């Protein structure tokens, strides 16, 4: 794929960019939007209208570049990529657009005339929380990198009316509130009703003979839903490129339930429109686990069908309405973000055969050359398996095609492994039984030319375990793409004082090539530079302390070590291990054993899936421990603990710059990659972590002197299981026994007896999948090394600088260059 790096080159091909980027032009536009379009005057006391006016001013400048980018892609006709994802965790758009358009200085100057700071305006924007956690945020970082690398990649997703729920804490418990993020309107979307598509549900397959007497299939008597696209601009970093995120909203078609209407129940027919509109109403709040709800499968098919129709429509239109697909796979690629949009494989077959009249073999060749699948987890509870019975009623034609794909695939398996019936049963896309199911991951592998994991260990484990049969059959399909994060949002935007220090020291090339951070390494030896580094970190800690004070009413001390674990609450991520360490510190402090101890402020945050009882109890435990610790005067100078409610992208933008110790303590072999670990490293945190996911690559990049490693590795975890005896471990470790006693004696739940019984039982269970007790001692010892290391302020700062300087590899620009090189640019 060809790229252009200069905005001027873009202008020469496409429409000229006319709107001024200088302070005067920006100021004039802002004034017009504020005073005329919105009809406000200067003493309007709300920042809200100012936000709207600023957003419209910035949006105009995005739209110009957006159209120019579209024209350029039309002209150059490059191979296109559609990134299909049920989640895009975008966060705020304004701050990112201002940075990527290089408008910050002008906008700040203009806003002074309104006695307002850019930060106050930014604060008016609600997060676009259309995702759960890592997977959704990865999709957002990828879009930023694709636009910054000027790659013709379109994101396709769902415009959920309600995004990720808001979390409040009441009496220590998580309470969920709906996220009606579109309430105040959304200046970052442009509705495009002329590009609406119709998506089929229910009905049945009908076979008929075409003009040539050939048997064909069509899906009839369906209940159709309209998919209306809302386009969101995705600006590249100061390069004139603006790509597209196309989000689909479901609406009732005009013919919706016409039968009922004709039968006289007009009001019933109108009320039934709700059913269509429900599809895109709410994001399912489950991270790394499936919930098997029918509405979720409807969302998956809705996204897949609308997006494929969109791409095929553009293809046919571009080729003079000809139905020649021979070149299609040379010009198109679909990247499936986990199995969620995997039904797209069968849908592409259906569209090519039923709508464009291709033969099976031709349609299959195209499908297998255009689909690429990214796996995100090894956890069995996250593997999607849809009941065949559900497919049969909801998507009957799709089920026919899945059966046919499977039949042909199993013949291939039988030819390759004659007589190995057991292997055919194992590899079948359909799991047989009383309630047969479609194994979506297997469909994804069979239908794709590329299958990738998201960190080196994860890909290795996929090949050796979960997908071993498929790896033996098709080793060439498997590849690794270690995740990354965008250094624009996660360093340049969120940590402006560190950005200034880095740029002052090594220039600003690092913002588009993060490997340049290596140039910081020699400065780690420079005392003056270290002092400036410490000052930056300290100022970020003060800001986080203010946030914690306002949200948790806990006073963090910026002179303490800031020890942070923020991520979804899940047993495999082991927030429980972190709490056990906090309780151990509390136990030491209260018995006067503070020798060598380092004062810490411990922050934990994250949402639990509403139906995940154990995760919710862990939140309650963290809050109750925090309450006891924070009110004990003996702890005052040693330990502060807070649970930050409603962890989201915008909170992470304040948290990661201030963090000194990044907790990445999952059970080895369970965290596919992690990306929070990368954001912290980039901002100069040291990691305490297990040999899991991308932690391993972080350790390799920064060296073991600059990383606190502990715990069993993935292999040792497997070996440990058979003879795992947590009660013996607890009995033989006095400090661990004291911690368990504090939990089990009701010390943290005096007025709520029994609320933590499930927690202690899980730690004591020989079947504890997360073997928390096995790593307790190793973790506590590693935390002692952290304390000692922190007390040598100069050497800690060297390590901090070396972490940032070694983080270049974890830019999503590197990840996307690899997707582009190995998957999207693959020759036929
Ligand atoms: C980066 C990020 C995540 C992923 O964090 P992990 O520690 O990798 O699980 C989740 N949620 C938000 C809001 C993030 O910014």
PDB file of C-alpha atoms and ligand atoms in Angstrom, residues 89 127 132-135 137-138 287 485 490 566-568 572-573 647-653 663-664 671 673-680, ligand 1:
ATOM      1  CA  UNK A  89     -13.483   2.044  23.235  1.00  0.00           C
ATOM      2  CA  UNK A 127     -16.390   9.206  26.839  1.00  0.00           C
ATOM      3  CA  UNK A 132     -15.487  -3.283  27.706  1.00  0.00           C
ATOM      4  CA  UNK A 133     -11.723  -3.143  28.135  1.00  0.00           C
ATOM      5  CA  UNK A 134      -8.538  -4.164  26.357  1.00  0.00           C
ATOM      6  CA  UNK A 135     -10.098  -5.574  23.182  1.00  0.00           C
ATOM      7  CA  UNK A 137      -9.388  -0.064  23.394  1.00  0.00           C
ATOM      8  CA  UNK A 138      -7.038  -1.999  21.076  1.00  0.00           C
ATOM      9  CA  UNK A 287     -15.246  -8.902  29.254  1.00  0.00           C
ATOM     10  CA  UNK A 485      -0.989   1.327  22.220  1.00  0.00           C
ATOM     11  CA  UNK A 490      -1.090   7.490  25.867  1.00  0.00           C
ATOM     12  CA  UNK A 566      -6.558  -0.667  37.046  1.00  0.00           C
ATOM     13  CA  UNK A 567      -8.240  -3.053  34.587  1.00  0.00           C
ATOM     14  CA  UNK A 568     -11.452  -5.091  34.394  1.00  0.00           C
ATOM     15  CA  UNK A 572      -7.554 -14.327  36.365  1.00  0.00           C
ATOM     16  CA  UNK A 573      -6.185 -10.780  36.722  1.00  0.00           C
ATOM     17  CA  UNK A 647     -12.549   3.286  35.528  1.00  0.00           C
ATOM     18  CA  UNK A 648     -12.594   4.344  31.843  1.00  0.00           C
ATOM     19  CA  UNK A 649     -10.316   5.738  29.123  1.00  0.00           C
ATOM     20  CA  UNK A 650     -10.476   9.274  30.511  1.00  0.00           C
ATOM     21  CA  UNK A 651      -9.496   8.118  34.016  1.00  0.00           C
ATOM     22  CA  UNK A 652      -6.548   6.150  32.606  1.00  0.00           C
ATOM     23  CA  UNK A 653      -5.326   9.370  30.988  1.00  0.00           C
ATOM     24  CA  UNK A 663       0.587  -4.214  38.804  1.00  0.00           C
ATOM     25  CA  UNK A 664       0.419  -6.888  36.051  1.00  0.00           C
ATOM     26  CA  UNK A 671      -3.661 -12.790  30.076  1.00  0.00           C
ATOM     27  CA  UNK A 673      -1.372  -9.695  26.074  1.00  0.00           C
ATOM     28  CA  UNK A 674      -2.489  -6.792  28.218  1.00  0.00           C
ATOM     29  CA  UNK A 675      -2.180  -3.215  26.976  1.00  0.00           C
ATOM     30  CA  UNK A 676      -2.492  -1.362  30.288  1.00  0.00           C
ATOM     31  CA  UNK A 677       0.994  -2.706  31.038  1.00  0.00           C
ATOM     32  CA  UNK A 678       2.281  -0.824  27.939  1.00  0.00           C
ATOM     33  CA  UNK A 679       0.602   2.511  28.794  1.00  0.00           C
ATOM     34  CA  UNK A 680       2.213   2.442  32.257  1.00  0.00           C
TER      35      UNK A 680
HETATM   36  C1  LIG B   1      -5.911  -0.015  28.419  1.00  0.00           C
HETATM   37  C2  LIG B   1      -7.259  -0.174  28.987  1.00  0.00           C
HETATM   38  C3  LIG B   1      -7.732  -1.444  29.336  1.00  0.00           C
HETATM   39  C4  LIG B   1      -6.892  -2.697  29.208  1.00  0.00           C
HETATM   40  O1  LIG B   1      -6.167  -2.865  30.405  1.00  0.00           O
HETATM   41  P1  LIG B   1      -5.448  -4.272  30.759  1.00  0.00           P
HETATM   42  O2  LIG B   1      -4.646  -3.943  31.965  1.00  0.00           O
HETATM   43  O3  LIG B   1      -4.577  -4.597  29.585  1.00  0.00           O
HETATM   44  O4  LIG B   1      -6.513  -5.255  31.014  1.00  0.00           O
HETATM   45  C5  LIG B   1      -9.002  -1.550  29.868  1.00  0.00           C
HETATM   46  N1  LIG B   1      -9.779  -0.467  30.049  1.00  0.00           N
HETATM   47  C6  LIG B   1      -9.361   0.775  29.738  1.00  0.00           C
HETATM   48  C7  LIG B   1     -10.262   1.929  29.980  1.00  0.00           C
HETATM   49  C8  LIG B   1      -8.088   0.970  29.187  1.00  0.00           C
HETATM   50  O5  LIG B   1      -7.690   2.203  28.866  1.00  0.00           O
END
